[in-house]
CSV table of C-alpha atoms in Angstrom, one decimal:
chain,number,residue,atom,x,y,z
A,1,UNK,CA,0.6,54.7,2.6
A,2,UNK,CA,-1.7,51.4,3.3
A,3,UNK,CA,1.1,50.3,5.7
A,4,UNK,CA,1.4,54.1,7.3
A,5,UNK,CA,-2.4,53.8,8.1
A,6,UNK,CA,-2.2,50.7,9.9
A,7,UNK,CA,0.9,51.6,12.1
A,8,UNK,CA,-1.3,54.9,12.8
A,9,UNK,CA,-4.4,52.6,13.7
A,10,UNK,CA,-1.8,50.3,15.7
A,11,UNK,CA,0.1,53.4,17.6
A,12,UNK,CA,-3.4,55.1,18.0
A,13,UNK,CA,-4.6,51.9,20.0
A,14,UNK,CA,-2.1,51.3,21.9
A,15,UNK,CA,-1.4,54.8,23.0
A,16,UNK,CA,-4.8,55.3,23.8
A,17,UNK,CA,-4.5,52.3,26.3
A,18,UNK,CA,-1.9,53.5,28.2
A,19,UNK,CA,-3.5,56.5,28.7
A,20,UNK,CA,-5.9,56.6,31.2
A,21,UNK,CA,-8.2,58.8,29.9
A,22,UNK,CA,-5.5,61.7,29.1
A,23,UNK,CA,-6.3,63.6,26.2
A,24,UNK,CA,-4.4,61.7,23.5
A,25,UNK,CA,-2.1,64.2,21.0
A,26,UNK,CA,0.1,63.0,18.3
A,27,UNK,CA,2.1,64.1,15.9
A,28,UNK,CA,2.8,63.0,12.6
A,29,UNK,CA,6.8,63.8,10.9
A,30,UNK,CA,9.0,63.0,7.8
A,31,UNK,CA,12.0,63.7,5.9
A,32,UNK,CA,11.7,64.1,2.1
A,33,UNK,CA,10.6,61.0,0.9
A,34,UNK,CA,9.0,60.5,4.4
A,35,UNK,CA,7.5,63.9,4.2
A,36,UNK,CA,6.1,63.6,1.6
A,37,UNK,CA,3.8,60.6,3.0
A,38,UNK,CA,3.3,62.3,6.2
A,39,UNK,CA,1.4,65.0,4.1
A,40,UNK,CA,-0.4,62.4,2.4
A,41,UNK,CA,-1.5,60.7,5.7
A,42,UNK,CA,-2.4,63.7,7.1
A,43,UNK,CA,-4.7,63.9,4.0
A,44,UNK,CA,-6.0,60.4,4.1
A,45,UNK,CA,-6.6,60.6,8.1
A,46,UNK,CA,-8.5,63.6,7.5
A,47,UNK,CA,-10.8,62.2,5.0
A,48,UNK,CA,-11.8,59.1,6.7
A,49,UNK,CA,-12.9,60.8,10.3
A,50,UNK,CA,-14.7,63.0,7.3
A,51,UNK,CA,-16.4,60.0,5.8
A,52,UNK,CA,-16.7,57.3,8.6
A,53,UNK,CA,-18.3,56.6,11.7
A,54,UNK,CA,-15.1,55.6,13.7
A,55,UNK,CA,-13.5,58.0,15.9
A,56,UNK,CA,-10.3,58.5,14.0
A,57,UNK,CA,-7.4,60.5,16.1
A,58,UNK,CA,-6.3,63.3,13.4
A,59,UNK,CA,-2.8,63.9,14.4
A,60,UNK,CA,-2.4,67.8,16.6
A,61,UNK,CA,0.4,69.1,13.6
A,62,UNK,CA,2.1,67.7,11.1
A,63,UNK,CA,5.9,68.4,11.0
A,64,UNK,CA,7.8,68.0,7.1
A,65,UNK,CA,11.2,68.4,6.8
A,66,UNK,CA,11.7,69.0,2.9
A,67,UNK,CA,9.1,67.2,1.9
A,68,UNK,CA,8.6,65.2,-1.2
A,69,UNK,CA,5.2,66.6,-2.4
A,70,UNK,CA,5.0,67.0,-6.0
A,71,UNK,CA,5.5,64.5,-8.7
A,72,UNK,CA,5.6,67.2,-11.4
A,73,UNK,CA,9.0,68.7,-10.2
A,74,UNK,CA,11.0,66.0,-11.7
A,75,UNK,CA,9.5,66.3,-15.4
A,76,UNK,CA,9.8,70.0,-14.9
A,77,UNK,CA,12.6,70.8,-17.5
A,78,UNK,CA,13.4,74.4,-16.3
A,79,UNK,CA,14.5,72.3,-13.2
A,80,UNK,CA,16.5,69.8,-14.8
A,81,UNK,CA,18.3,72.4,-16.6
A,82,UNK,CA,19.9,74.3,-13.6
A,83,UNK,CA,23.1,73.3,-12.1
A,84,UNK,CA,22.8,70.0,-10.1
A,85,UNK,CA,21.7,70.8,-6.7
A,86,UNK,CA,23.6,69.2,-3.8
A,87,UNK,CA,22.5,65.2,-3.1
A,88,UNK,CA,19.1,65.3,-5.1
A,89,UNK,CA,18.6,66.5,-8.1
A,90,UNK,CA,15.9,65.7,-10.8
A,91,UNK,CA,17.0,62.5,-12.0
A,92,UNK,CA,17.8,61.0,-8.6
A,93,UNK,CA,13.7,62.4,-7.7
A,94,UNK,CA,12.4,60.9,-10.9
A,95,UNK,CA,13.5,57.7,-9.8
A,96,UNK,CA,12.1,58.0,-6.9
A,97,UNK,CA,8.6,59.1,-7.9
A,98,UNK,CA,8.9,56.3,-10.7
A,99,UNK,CA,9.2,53.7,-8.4
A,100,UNK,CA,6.8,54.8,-5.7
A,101,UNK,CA,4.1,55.4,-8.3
A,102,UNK,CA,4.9,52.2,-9.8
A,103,UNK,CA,4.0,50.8,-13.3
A,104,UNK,CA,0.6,51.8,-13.7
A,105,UNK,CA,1.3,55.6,-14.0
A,106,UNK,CA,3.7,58.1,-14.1
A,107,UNK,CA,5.3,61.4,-12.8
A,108,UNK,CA,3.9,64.0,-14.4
A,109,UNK,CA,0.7,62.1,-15.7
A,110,UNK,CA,-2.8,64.3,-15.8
A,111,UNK,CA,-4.3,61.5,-13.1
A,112,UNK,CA,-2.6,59.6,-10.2
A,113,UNK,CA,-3.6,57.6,-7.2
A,114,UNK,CA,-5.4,59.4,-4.8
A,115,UNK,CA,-2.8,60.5,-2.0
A,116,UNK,CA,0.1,59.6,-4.2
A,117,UNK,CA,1.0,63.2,-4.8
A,118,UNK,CA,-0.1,65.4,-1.7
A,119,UNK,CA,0.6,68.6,-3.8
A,120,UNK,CA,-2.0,67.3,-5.7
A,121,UNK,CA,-4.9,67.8,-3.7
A,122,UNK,CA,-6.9,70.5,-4.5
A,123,UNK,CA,-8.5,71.5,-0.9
A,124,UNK,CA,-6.5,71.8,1.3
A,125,UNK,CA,-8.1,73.1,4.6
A,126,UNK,CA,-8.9,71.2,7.5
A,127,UNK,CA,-5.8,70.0,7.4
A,128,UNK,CA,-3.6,69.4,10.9
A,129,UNK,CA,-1.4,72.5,11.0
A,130,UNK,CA,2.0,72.5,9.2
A,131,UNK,CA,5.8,73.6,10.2
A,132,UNK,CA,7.4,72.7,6.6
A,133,UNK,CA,11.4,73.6,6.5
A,134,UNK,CA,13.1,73.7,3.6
A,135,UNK,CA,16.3,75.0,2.3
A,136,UNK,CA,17.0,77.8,-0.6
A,137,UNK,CA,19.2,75.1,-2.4
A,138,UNK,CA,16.4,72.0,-1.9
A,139,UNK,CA,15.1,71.1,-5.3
A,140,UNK,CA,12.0,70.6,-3.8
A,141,UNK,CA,12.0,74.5,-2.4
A,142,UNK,CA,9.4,75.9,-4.7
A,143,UNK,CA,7.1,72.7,-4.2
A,144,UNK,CA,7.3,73.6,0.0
A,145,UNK,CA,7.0,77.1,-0.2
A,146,UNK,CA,3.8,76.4,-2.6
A,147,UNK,CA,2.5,73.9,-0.1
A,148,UNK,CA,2.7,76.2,2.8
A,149,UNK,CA,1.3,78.8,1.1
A,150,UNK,CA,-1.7,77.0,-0.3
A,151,UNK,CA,-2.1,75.4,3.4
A,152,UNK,CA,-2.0,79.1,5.1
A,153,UNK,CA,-4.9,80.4,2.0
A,154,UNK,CA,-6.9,77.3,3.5
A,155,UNK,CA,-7.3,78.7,6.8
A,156,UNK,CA,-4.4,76.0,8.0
A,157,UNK,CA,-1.9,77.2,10.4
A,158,UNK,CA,1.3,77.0,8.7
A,159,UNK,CA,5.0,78.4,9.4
A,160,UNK,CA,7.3,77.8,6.7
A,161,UNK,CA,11.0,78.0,7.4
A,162,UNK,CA,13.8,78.8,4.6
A,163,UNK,CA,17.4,78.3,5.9
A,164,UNK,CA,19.9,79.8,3.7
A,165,UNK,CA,22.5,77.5,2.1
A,166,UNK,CA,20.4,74.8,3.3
A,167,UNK,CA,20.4,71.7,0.5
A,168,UNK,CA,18.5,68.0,0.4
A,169,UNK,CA,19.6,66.9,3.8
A,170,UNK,CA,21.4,69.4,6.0
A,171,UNK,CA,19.4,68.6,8.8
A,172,UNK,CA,21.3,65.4,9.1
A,173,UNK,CA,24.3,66.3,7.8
A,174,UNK,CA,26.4,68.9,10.1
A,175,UNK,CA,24.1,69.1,13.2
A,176,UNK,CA,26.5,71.0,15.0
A,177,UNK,CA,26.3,74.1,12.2
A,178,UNK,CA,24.3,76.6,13.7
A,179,UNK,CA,21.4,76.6,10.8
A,180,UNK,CA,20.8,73.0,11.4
A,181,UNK,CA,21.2,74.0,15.7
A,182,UNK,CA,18.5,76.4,15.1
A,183,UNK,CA,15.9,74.7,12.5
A,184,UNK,CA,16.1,72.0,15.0
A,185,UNK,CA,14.9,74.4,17.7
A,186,UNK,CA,12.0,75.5,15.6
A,187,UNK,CA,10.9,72.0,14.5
A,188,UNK,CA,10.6,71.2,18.5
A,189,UNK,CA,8.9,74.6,19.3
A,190,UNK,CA,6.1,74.1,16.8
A,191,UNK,CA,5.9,70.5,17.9
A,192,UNK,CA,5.9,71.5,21.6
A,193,UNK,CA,3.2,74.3,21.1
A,194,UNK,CA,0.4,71.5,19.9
A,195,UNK,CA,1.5,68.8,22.5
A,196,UNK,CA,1.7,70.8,25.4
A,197,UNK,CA,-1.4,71.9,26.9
């Protein structure tokens, strides 16, 4: 996330000096694991233009595509206990939460880092709005659609997308299928609506 903040400083500078005096809009995006610290920027950017004196660029929307938002999934055992779902299932997201939280804690524990787990923050509003797609076969469905709801109760503007029969992944896999033609469509429509004035 350190290394997400300083490409965001670096992009932020650069952009700004090619800009001549535009009104600068970004946005911020990311696919599951990558989702996952999209949210978290978002959070972090938020909370330094919150706390500091420097004129911090909070990104126009942030867009997730299944997002990897909350460490507890993998230690949830109702979860585990389902068939395997399709290219990610609990143990392949228990590695991964083990070794991005590293040594010092765990998934699941009462405390992590702040930012680690963006499901874990408690207020949520202020945030950048949110386009979050998932599919009904993603293990990390109910994490997204809890996400997106607690973002819309915050006064954030959220959509939430569902595609039917979609798993971890089928926005890259079979991009000619008409689901994945169509979630495309409504990633770059909810992207378009905050960059375009």
């Amino acid at each position: 996330l350190d290394d997400l903040t300083k490409a965001n400083i670096w992009l932020v500078e650069r952009l700004q000096s090619e800009a001549d005096g535009k009104k600068l809009k970004i946005l911020i995006s990311g696919e599951s694991a990558g989702g996952g610290l999209a949210a978290e920027l978002c959070q972090r950017l938020l909370d330094e233009s919150l706390e500091s004196d420097a004129n911090i660029l909070l990104p126009a929307a942030q867009l997730l595509i299944y997002p990897m938002l909350d460490d507890r999934t993998c230690v949830n055992d109702d979860l585990s206990a389902l068939p395997p779902h399709i290219l990610w299932n609990n143990t392949s997201n228990n590695y991964a939460w083990s070794s991005y939280l590293g040594n010092n804690c765990k998934p699941g524990d009462e405390a992590l880092p702040k930012y680690a787990s963006a499901s874990r923050r408690e207020d949520l509003s202020s945030l950048p709005p949110a386009y979050i797609i998932c599919g009904d076969l993603d293990l990390f469905r109910d994490e997204c659609k809890d996400y997106a709801r607690r973002l819309e109760e915050s006064g954030v503007e959220t959509e939430y997308v569902e595609v039917e029969g979609g798993f971890h992944g089928f926005m890259t896999i079979g991009t000619n299928e008409e689901p994945v033609v169509e979630a495309w469509q409504s990633f770059r429509d909810f992207g378009e609506k905050y960059l375009v004035d």
